[in-house]
Short mmCIF file of C-alpha atoms in Angstrom, two decimals:
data_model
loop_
_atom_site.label_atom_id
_atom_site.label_comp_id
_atom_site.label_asym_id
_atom_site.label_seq_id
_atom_site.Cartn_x
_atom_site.Cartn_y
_atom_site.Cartn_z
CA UNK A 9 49.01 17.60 -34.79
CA UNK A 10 48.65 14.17 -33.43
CA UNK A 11 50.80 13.55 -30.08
CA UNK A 12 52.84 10.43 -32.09
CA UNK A 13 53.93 12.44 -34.88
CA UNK A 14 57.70 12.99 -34.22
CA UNK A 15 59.17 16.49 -33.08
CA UNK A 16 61.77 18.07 -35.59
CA UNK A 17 64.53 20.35 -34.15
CA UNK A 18 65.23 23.25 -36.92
CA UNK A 19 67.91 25.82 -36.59
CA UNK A 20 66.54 29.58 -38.02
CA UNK A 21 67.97 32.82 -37.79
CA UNK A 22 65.44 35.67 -36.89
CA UNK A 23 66.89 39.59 -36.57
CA UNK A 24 70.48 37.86 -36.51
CA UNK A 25 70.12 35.39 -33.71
CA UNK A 26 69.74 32.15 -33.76
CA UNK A 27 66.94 29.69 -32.08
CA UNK A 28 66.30 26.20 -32.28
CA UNK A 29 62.83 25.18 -32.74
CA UNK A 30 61.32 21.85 -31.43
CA UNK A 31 58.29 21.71 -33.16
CA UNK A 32 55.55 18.57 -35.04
CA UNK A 33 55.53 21.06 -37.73
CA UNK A 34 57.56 20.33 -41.11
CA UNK A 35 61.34 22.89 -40.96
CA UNK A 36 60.28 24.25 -43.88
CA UNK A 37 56.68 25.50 -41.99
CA UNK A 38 59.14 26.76 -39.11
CA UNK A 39 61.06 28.31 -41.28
CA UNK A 40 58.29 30.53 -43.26
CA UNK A 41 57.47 31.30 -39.53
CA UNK A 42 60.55 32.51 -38.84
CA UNK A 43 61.28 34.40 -41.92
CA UNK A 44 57.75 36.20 -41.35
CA UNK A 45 58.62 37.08 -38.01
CA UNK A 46 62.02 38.46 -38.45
CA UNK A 47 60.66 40.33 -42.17
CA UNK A 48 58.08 41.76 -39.63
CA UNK A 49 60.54 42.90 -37.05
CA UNK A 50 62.95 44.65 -39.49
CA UNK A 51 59.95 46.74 -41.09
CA UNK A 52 59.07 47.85 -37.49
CA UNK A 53 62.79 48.90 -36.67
CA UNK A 54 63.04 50.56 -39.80
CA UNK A 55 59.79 52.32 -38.50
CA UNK A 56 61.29 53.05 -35.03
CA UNK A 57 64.43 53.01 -35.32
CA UNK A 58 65.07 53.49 -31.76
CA UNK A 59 63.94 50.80 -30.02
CA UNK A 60 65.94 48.00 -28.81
CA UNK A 61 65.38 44.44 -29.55
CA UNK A 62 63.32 43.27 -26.62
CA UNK A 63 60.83 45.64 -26.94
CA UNK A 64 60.99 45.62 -30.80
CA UNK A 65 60.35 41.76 -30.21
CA UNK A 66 57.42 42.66 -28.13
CA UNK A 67 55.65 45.51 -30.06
CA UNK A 68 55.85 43.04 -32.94
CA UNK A 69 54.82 40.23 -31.31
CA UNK A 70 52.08 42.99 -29.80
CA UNK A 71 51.20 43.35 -33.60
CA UNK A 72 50.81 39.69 -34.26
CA UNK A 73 48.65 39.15 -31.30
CA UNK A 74 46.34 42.42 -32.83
CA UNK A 75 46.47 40.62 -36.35
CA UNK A 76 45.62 37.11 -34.62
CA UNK A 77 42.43 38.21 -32.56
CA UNK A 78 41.17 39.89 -35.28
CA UNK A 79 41.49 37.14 -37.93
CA UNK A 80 39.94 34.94 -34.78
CA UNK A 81 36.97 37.33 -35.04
CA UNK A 82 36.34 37.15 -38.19
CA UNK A 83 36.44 33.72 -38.64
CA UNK A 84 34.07 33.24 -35.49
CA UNK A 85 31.83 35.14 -37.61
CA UNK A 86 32.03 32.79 -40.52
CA UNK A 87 31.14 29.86 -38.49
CA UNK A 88 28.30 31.43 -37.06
CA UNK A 89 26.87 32.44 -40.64
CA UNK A 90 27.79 28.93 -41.32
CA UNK A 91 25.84 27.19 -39.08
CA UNK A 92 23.13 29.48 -39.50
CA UNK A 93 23.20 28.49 -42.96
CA UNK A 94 23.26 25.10 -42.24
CA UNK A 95 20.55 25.42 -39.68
CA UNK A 96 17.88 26.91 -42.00
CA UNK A 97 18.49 24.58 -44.81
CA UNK A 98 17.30 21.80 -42.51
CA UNK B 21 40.12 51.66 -39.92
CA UNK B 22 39.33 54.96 -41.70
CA UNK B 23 42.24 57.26 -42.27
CA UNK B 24 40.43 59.94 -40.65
CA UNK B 25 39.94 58.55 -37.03
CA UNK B 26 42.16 59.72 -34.37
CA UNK B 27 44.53 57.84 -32.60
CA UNK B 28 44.55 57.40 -29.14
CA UNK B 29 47.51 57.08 -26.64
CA UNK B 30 47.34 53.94 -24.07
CA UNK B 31 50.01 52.97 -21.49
CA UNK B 32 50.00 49.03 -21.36
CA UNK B 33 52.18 47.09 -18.91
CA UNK B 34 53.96 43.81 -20.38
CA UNK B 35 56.03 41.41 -18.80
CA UNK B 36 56.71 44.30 -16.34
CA UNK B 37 57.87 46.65 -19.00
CA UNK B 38 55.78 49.80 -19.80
CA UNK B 39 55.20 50.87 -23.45
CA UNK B 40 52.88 53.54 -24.93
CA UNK B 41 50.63 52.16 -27.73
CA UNK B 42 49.34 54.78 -30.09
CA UNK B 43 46.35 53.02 -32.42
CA UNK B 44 43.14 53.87 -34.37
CA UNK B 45 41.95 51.16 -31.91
CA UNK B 46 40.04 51.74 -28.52
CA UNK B 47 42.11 51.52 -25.69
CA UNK B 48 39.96 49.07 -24.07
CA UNK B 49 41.14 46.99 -27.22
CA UNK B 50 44.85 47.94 -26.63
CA UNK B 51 44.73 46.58 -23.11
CA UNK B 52 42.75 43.22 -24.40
CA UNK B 53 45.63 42.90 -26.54
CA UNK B 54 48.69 43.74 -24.38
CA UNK B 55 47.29 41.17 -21.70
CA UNK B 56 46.86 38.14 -24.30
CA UNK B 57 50.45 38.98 -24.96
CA UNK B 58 51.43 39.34 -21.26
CA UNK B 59 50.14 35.94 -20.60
CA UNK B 60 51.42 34.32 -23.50
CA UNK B 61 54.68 35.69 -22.50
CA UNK B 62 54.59 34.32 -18.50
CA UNK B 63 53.43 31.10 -19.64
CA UNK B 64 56.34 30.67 -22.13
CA UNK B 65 58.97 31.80 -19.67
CA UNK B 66 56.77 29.03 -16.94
CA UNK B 67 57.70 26.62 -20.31
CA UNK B 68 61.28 27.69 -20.44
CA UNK B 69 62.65 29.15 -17.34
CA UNK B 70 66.02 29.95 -18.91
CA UNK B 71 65.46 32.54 -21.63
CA UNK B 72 66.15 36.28 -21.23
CA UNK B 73 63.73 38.51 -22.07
CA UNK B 74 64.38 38.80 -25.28
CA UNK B 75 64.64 35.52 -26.42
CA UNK B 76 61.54 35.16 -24.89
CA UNK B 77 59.59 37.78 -26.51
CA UNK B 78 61.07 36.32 -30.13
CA UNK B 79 59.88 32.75 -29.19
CA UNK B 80 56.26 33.69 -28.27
CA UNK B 81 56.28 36.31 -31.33
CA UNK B 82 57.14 33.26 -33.16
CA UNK B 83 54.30 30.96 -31.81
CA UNK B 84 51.84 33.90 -32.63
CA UNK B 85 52.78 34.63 -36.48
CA UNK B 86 52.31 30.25 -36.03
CA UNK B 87 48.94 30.85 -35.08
CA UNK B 88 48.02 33.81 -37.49
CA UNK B 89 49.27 31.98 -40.42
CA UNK B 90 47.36 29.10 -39.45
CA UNK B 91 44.19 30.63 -38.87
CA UNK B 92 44.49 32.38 -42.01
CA UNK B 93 44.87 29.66 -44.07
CA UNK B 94 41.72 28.14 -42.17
CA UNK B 95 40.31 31.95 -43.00
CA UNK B 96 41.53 31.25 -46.64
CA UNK B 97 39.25 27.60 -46.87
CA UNK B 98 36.46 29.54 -46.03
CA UNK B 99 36.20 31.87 -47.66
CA UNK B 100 37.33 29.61 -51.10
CA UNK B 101 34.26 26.89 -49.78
CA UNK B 102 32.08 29.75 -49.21
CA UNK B 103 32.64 31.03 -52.67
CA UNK B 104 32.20 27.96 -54.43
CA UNK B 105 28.70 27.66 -52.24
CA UNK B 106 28.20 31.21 -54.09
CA UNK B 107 29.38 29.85 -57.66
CA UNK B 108 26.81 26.56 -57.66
CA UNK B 109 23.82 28.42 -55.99
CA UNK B 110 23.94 30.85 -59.62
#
């Protein structure tokens, strides 16, 4: 995202609360975002049904962070097959 | 992870709460985890002094299902490029 592009505020609802999101990205990216998170958080209450919301917040975002290095990982990988591609072609 | 493999029980600390993680993973993972999260989390609140906790937590759960869907659409080129490179090279 370049630093000129202009910042949108959008309004989204996640596990019944509202935030307003400053953000380069398009509302209708925030709001898939959003709806991920909060489709995430529900499936995790309905899984422990006891927590409250600030730690339910942070197991999921826990999750996320799990999800996110891994992907990270593998995509490392990829590059590194990539450029060793690349390299023995030349 | 395999069905089979046990699950282990580690204590992480975030944002100066204590939770118990149980996961196929190793704990050493757990705790690589939990403090990417942790310092997502401080930086955030450095970022926006006035949230509660749980606001907080939401907002940088937010950022990080950002990320992950990002890098998995970056995941997603790959793999299609990578595929085509298959298709052409038959």
């Amino acid at each position: 995202m370049g630093e000129e592009k202009k910042k949108h505020r959008t309004t989204v609802t996640i596990y019944g609360q509202q935030y307003t999101i400053k953000s380069h990205e398009s509302p209708q990216h925030v709001i898939n975002v959003a709806e991920h998170l909060d489709r995430k958080m529900r499936q995790y209450k309905k899984d422990n049904p006891y927590l409250d919301t600030t730690r339910l917040a942070v197991l999921t975002a826990l999750n996320t962070v799990d999800e996110y290095l891994k992907l990270k990982d593998k995509l490392a990988l990829y590059e590194k097959e990539q450029r060793e591609t690349t390299d023995n072609e030349e």
